[in-house]
């Protein structure tokens, strides 16, 4: 992965607490600073004591659009982000069965804002998936996939869905979670991170960034809905293929990935 091209690393799943994201960010921050650039987190996370200091140490900024545009175009820093965000937290639940048995993982990857950001900045996107990330912690109320598919149905009620809705309004995950011995101590599953091939927002194009130091694809200041959807379709397909390609090697041969 060359650092001379402006890039976005989009990692899934978010999990209840993105401990895998912190580990990856710390490794890159210390060993691959040009590759890493900066991270992005919710505004509420950037205000919490202790957590905000950790995030700032890892060069993490608030995930507002204006700030992200500035970091990519003006500062010319690559972006590391977990696009699933608050919504994906509530899809996370730890498996209670051997890894060889069928299990469904649900992620929130249809993020049109991220696709629009890529088109506007010309930054390529690297899809990433971390097997085992959702097995570190469990939560009392997660969103069941059958309920999630009906989340716009007014007759559907689920505590996990309610907490997800409240968390979205607060712009921060409010989840009741636990780990080993019902304490906030994470379990220690095997973690395997896989990184896909880059997805170029506008294929077969190349130009210099605003400051002229990094390469980008052709930038589109006001992408159409069709352009955003086309990039989204390629991103979702790449994630699905990445999961299927490596799930056996990672030790989850019968798992299924659902992308919402």
Short mmCIF file of C-alpha atoms in Angstrom, two decimals:
data_model
loop_
_atom_site.label_atom_id
_atom_site.label_comp_id
_atom_site.label_asym_id
_atom_site.label_seq_id
_atom_site.Cartn_x
_atom_site.Cartn_y
_atom_site.Cartn_z
CA UNK A 1 0.00 0.00 0.00
CA UNK A 2 1.81 3.09 -1.24
CA UNK A 3 1.44 6.29 0.76
CA UNK A 4 1.70 8.68 -2.22
CA UNK A 5 -1.99 8.23 -3.07
CA UNK A 6 -4.65 9.77 -0.84
CA UNK A 7 -6.47 6.88 0.86
CA UNK A 8 -9.32 5.98 3.18
CA UNK A 9 -9.13 2.75 5.19
CA UNK A 10 -12.69 1.67 6.07
CA UNK A 11 -12.77 -1.06 8.73
CA UNK A 12 -15.65 -3.33 9.75
CA UNK A 13 -17.14 -4.34 12.10
CA UNK A 14 -17.25 -1.50 14.60
CA UNK A 15 -18.08 -3.92 17.45
CA UNK A 16 -19.32 -2.68 20.83
CA UNK A 17 -15.97 -1.09 21.61
CA UNK A 18 -13.59 -0.84 18.64
CA UNK A 19 -10.61 -2.21 20.55
CA UNK A 20 -9.24 -3.71 17.33
CA UNK A 21 -9.39 -0.25 15.78
CA UNK A 22 -7.37 1.21 18.64
CA UNK A 23 -4.76 -1.53 18.26
CA UNK A 24 -4.48 -0.98 14.50
CA UNK A 25 -4.35 2.78 14.96
CA UNK A 26 -1.61 2.51 17.60
CA UNK A 27 0.50 0.22 15.42
CA UNK A 28 0.20 2.49 12.41
CA UNK A 29 0.68 5.64 14.50
CA UNK A 30 4.03 4.33 15.76
CA UNK A 31 5.31 2.30 12.81
CA UNK A 32 3.52 3.60 9.71
CA UNK A 33 2.67 7.27 10.36
CA UNK A 34 2.59 8.24 6.68
CA UNK A 35 0.19 5.41 5.93
CA UNK A 36 -2.08 6.04 8.91
CA UNK A 37 -2.64 9.79 8.79
CA UNK A 38 -5.59 10.38 11.12
CA UNK A 39 -8.63 8.66 12.56
CA UNK A 40 -12.23 9.75 12.95
CA UNK A 41 -14.61 9.39 15.92
CA UNK A 42 -17.98 10.72 17.05
CA UNK A 43 -18.18 14.12 18.71
CA UNK A 44 -19.28 12.59 22.02
CA UNK A 45 -16.27 10.24 22.04
CA UNK A 46 -14.00 13.25 21.60
CA UNK A 47 -15.49 14.81 24.74
CA UNK A 48 -15.26 11.88 27.16
CA UNK A 49 -12.41 12.02 29.72
CA UNK A 50 -9.56 9.53 29.22
CA UNK A 51 -11.02 8.32 25.90
CA UNK A 52 -10.54 11.70 24.24
CA UNK A 53 -6.90 11.81 25.35
CA UNK A 54 -6.32 8.33 23.92
CA UNK A 55 -8.01 9.26 20.65
CA UNK A 56 -6.08 12.51 20.32
CA UNK A 57 -2.84 10.65 20.96
CA UNK A 58 -3.79 8.48 17.97
CA UNK A 59 -4.38 11.63 15.87
CA UNK A 60 -8.13 11.09 15.87
CA UNK A 61 -10.49 13.94 14.98
CA UNK A 62 -14.24 14.47 15.06
CA UNK A 63 -15.98 12.76 12.14
CA UNK A 64 -17.75 15.87 10.88
CA UNK A 65 -17.71 16.42 7.12
CA UNK A 66 -15.92 19.78 7.18
CA UNK A 67 -13.12 18.41 9.34
CA UNK A 68 -12.67 15.29 7.23
CA UNK A 69 -12.49 17.33 4.03
CA UNK A 70 -9.84 19.54 5.61
CA UNK A 71 -7.76 16.56 6.76
CA UNK A 72 -7.87 14.86 3.37
CA UNK A 73 -7.52 17.84 1.06
CA UNK A 74 -5.54 20.44 2.98
CA UNK A 75 -3.55 18.38 5.48
CA UNK A 76 -3.26 15.55 2.92
CA UNK A 77 -3.57 12.89 5.59
CA UNK A 78 -4.98 9.45 4.93
CA UNK A 79 -8.15 8.64 6.86
CA UNK A 80 -8.83 5.60 9.05
CA UNK A 81 -12.50 5.17 9.90
CA UNK A 82 -15.01 2.59 11.10
CA UNK A 83 -17.98 3.52 8.90
CA UNK A 84 -20.49 1.35 10.75
CA UNK A 85 -20.44 3.84 13.59
CA UNK A 86 -23.14 3.95 16.25
CA UNK A 87 -25.63 1.90 14.22
CA UNK A 88 -23.22 -1.00 13.84
CA UNK A 89 -22.53 -1.19 17.58
CA UNK A 90 -25.96 -2.67 18.15
CA UNK A 91 -25.53 -5.38 15.51
CA UNK A 92 -22.60 -6.74 17.49
CA UNK A 93 -23.04 -9.82 19.68
CA UNK A 94 -20.54 -12.45 20.75
CA UNK A 95 -20.88 -15.97 19.42
CA UNK A 96 -21.53 -18.64 22.05
CA UNK A 97 -20.71 -21.61 19.87
CA UNK A 98 -17.65 -23.12 18.14
CA UNK A 99 -16.31 -21.09 15.22
CA UNK A 100 -17.01 -23.99 12.88
CA UNK A 101 -20.80 -23.68 13.33
CA UNK A 102 -22.90 -21.31 11.19
CA UNK A 103 -23.11 -17.76 12.49
CA UNK A 104 -24.44 -14.54 10.97
CA UNK A 105 -22.53 -11.28 11.26
CA UNK A 106 -24.34 -8.05 10.40
CA UNK A 107 -22.58 -4.81 9.52
CA UNK A 108 -23.72 -1.34 8.51
CA UNK A 109 -21.68 -0.60 5.40
CA UNK A 110 -24.06 1.33 3.15
CA UNK A 111 -22.66 4.72 4.10
CA UNK A 112 -23.41 7.15 1.29
CA UNK A 113 -21.69 10.01 3.11
CA UNK A 114 -18.39 8.13 3.02
CA UNK A 115 -18.80 7.41 -0.70
CA UNK A 116 -19.54 11.06 -1.38
CA UNK A 117 -16.44 12.06 0.60
CA UNK A 118 -14.34 9.71 -1.53
CA UNK A 119 -15.71 11.16 -4.75
CA UNK A 120 -15.21 14.75 -3.58
CA UNK A 121 -11.61 14.21 -2.46
CA UNK A 122 -10.59 11.59 -5.03
CA UNK A 123 -9.34 9.35 -2.21
CA UNK A 124 -9.32 5.63 -2.89
CA UNK A 125 -11.01 3.33 -0.35
CA UNK A 126 -9.45 0.22 1.16
CA UNK A 127 -12.16 -2.07 2.60
CA UNK A 128 -10.99 -3.90 5.73
CA UNK A 129 -12.59 -6.58 7.87
CA UNK A 130 -11.49 -7.92 11.27
CA UNK A 131 -12.60 -11.47 12.01
CA UNK A 132 -13.23 -12.03 15.73
CA UNK A 133 -13.74 -8.34 16.55
CA UNK A 134 -17.35 -8.87 17.66
CA UNK A 135 -16.36 -11.71 20.00
CA UNK A 136 -14.49 -9.59 22.54
CA UNK A 137 -17.58 -8.27 24.33
CA UNK A 138 -21.28 -8.98 24.57
CA UNK A 139 -24.22 -6.71 25.25
CA UNK A 140 -27.59 -7.11 26.93
CA UNK A 141 -29.60 -5.70 24.04
CA UNK A 142 -28.44 -6.09 20.47
CA UNK A 143 -30.50 -5.57 17.33
CA UNK A 144 -31.67 -8.87 15.91
CA UNK A 145 -31.20 -9.12 12.14
CA UNK A 146 -34.85 -10.08 11.65
CA UNK A 147 -35.89 -6.94 13.51
CA UNK A 148 -33.25 -4.78 11.82
CA UNK A 149 -34.74 -5.58 8.43
CA UNK A 150 -38.03 -4.11 9.68
CA UNK A 151 -36.62 -1.08 11.51
CA UNK A 152 -38.84 1.28 9.49
CA UNK A 153 -41.96 -0.67 10.49
CA UNK A 154 -43.80 1.30 13.15
CA UNK A 155 -45.25 -1.91 14.62
CA UNK A 156 -41.82 -3.39 15.31
CA UNK A 157 -40.50 -2.89 18.84
CA UNK A 158 -37.14 -4.06 20.12
CA UNK A 159 -35.12 -2.72 23.07
CA UNK A 160 -31.91 -2.94 21.08
CA UNK A 161 -33.51 -0.99 18.25
CA UNK A 162 -34.74 1.63 20.72
CA UNK A 163 -31.28 2.03 22.26
CA UNK A 164 -29.80 2.26 18.77
CA UNK A 165 -32.24 5.05 17.90
CA UNK A 166 -31.44 6.97 21.10
CA UNK A 167 -27.71 6.55 20.52
CA UNK A 168 -28.02 7.89 16.98
CA UNK A 169 -29.74 11.01 18.29
CA UNK A 170 -27.03 11.45 20.94
CA UNK A 171 -24.36 10.69 18.30
CA UNK A 172 -22.70 8.21 20.64
CA UNK A 173 -23.19 4.54 21.46
CA UNK A 174 -25.04 3.92 24.75
CA UNK A 175 -24.71 0.14 25.09
CA UNK A 176 -24.90 -2.13 28.15
CA UNK A 177 -22.00 -4.51 27.62
CA UNK A 178 -19.95 -7.04 29.54
CA UNK A 179 -17.03 -9.39 29.02
CA UNK A 180 -15.35 -12.10 31.06
CA UNK A 181 -17.02 -12.90 34.41
CA UNK A 182 -19.73 -10.33 33.49
CA UNK A 183 -17.16 -7.57 33.99
CA UNK A 184 -15.98 -5.01 31.38
CA UNK A 185 -13.00 -7.26 30.69
CA UNK A 186 -12.75 -8.30 27.02
CA UNK A 187 -12.57 -11.91 25.93
CA UNK A 188 -9.49 -12.79 23.91
CA UNK A 189 -10.57 -14.29 20.58
CA UNK A 190 -8.17 -14.68 17.68
CA UNK A 191 -8.26 -11.50 15.58
CA UNK A 192 -7.52 -11.61 11.85
CA UNK A 193 -7.52 -8.40 9.85
CA UNK A 194 -7.82 -8.57 6.06
CA UNK A 195 -7.35 -5.62 3.73
CA UNK A 196 -8.94 -5.55 0.29
CA UNK A 197 -7.70 -4.06 -2.95
CA UNK A 198 -8.21 -0.30 -3.31
CA UNK A 199 -11.47 0.96 -4.79
CA UNK A 200 -10.94 4.02 -6.96
CA UNK A 201 -13.93 6.41 -6.92
CA UNK A 202 -13.34 7.44 -10.53
CA UNK A 203 -11.47 4.67 -12.29
CA UNK A 204 -8.60 5.25 -14.72
CA UNK A 205 -8.12 8.88 -13.70
CA UNK A 206 -5.31 10.58 -11.80
CA UNK A 207 -4.50 14.12 -10.67
CA UNK A 208 -2.74 15.92 -7.88
CA UNK A 209 -4.46 16.81 -4.63
CA UNK A 210 -5.34 20.42 -3.77
CA UNK A 211 -1.85 21.04 -2.34
CA UNK A 212 -0.24 18.96 -5.06
CA UNK A 213 1.67 16.50 -2.88
CA UNK A 214 -0.49 13.38 -3.16
CA UNK A 215 -2.17 11.64 -6.05
CA UNK A 216 -5.96 11.34 -6.19
CA UNK A 217 -8.55 10.23 -8.66
CA UNK A 218 -10.47 12.88 -10.53
CA UNK A 219 -12.36 14.89 -7.91
CA UNK A 220 -16.09 15.52 -8.27
CA UNK A 221 -17.22 18.48 -6.18
CA UNK A 222 -20.93 17.64 -6.42
CA UNK A 223 -21.36 13.95 -7.22
CA UNK A 224 -24.77 12.79 -8.40
CA UNK A 225 -26.85 10.21 -6.58
CA UNK A 226 -26.08 7.75 -9.38
CA UNK A 227 -22.32 8.23 -8.96
CA UNK A 228 -22.56 7.78 -5.20
CA UNK A 229 -24.68 4.64 -5.58
CA UNK A 230 -22.33 3.15 -8.18
CA UNK A 231 -19.36 3.56 -5.84
CA UNK A 232 -21.41 2.20 -2.94
CA UNK A 233 -22.30 -0.91 -4.93
CA UNK A 234 -18.62 -1.56 -5.69
CA UNK A 235 -17.68 -1.04 -2.04
CA UNK A 236 -20.36 -3.40 -0.69
CA UNK A 237 -19.47 -6.05 -3.28
CA UNK A 238 -15.76 -5.74 -2.39
CA UNK A 239 -16.53 -6.20 1.32
CA UNK A 240 -18.65 -9.26 0.64
CA UNK A 241 -15.96 -10.81 -1.56
CA UNK A 242 -13.26 -10.01 1.02
CA UNK A 243 -15.25 -11.76 3.73
CA UNK A 244 -15.94 -14.85 1.61
CA UNK A 245 -12.34 -15.05 0.41
CA UNK A 246 -10.76 -15.16 3.86
CA UNK A 247 -13.38 -16.57 6.25
CA UNK A 248 -12.10 -20.14 6.01
CA UNK A 249 -8.48 -19.13 6.54
CA UNK A 250 -9.52 -16.93 9.48
CA UNK A 251 -11.27 -19.88 11.11
CA UNK A 252 -14.93 -19.02 10.44
CA UNK A 253 -15.78 -21.33 7.51
CA UNK A 254 -19.56 -21.30 7.86
CA UNK A 255 -20.16 -17.68 8.80
CA UNK A 256 -22.45 -15.48 6.75
CA UNK A 257 -22.11 -11.71 6.31
CA UNK A 258 -25.21 -9.52 6.06
CA UNK A 259 -24.61 -5.97 4.86
CA UNK A 260 -27.23 -3.32 5.55
#
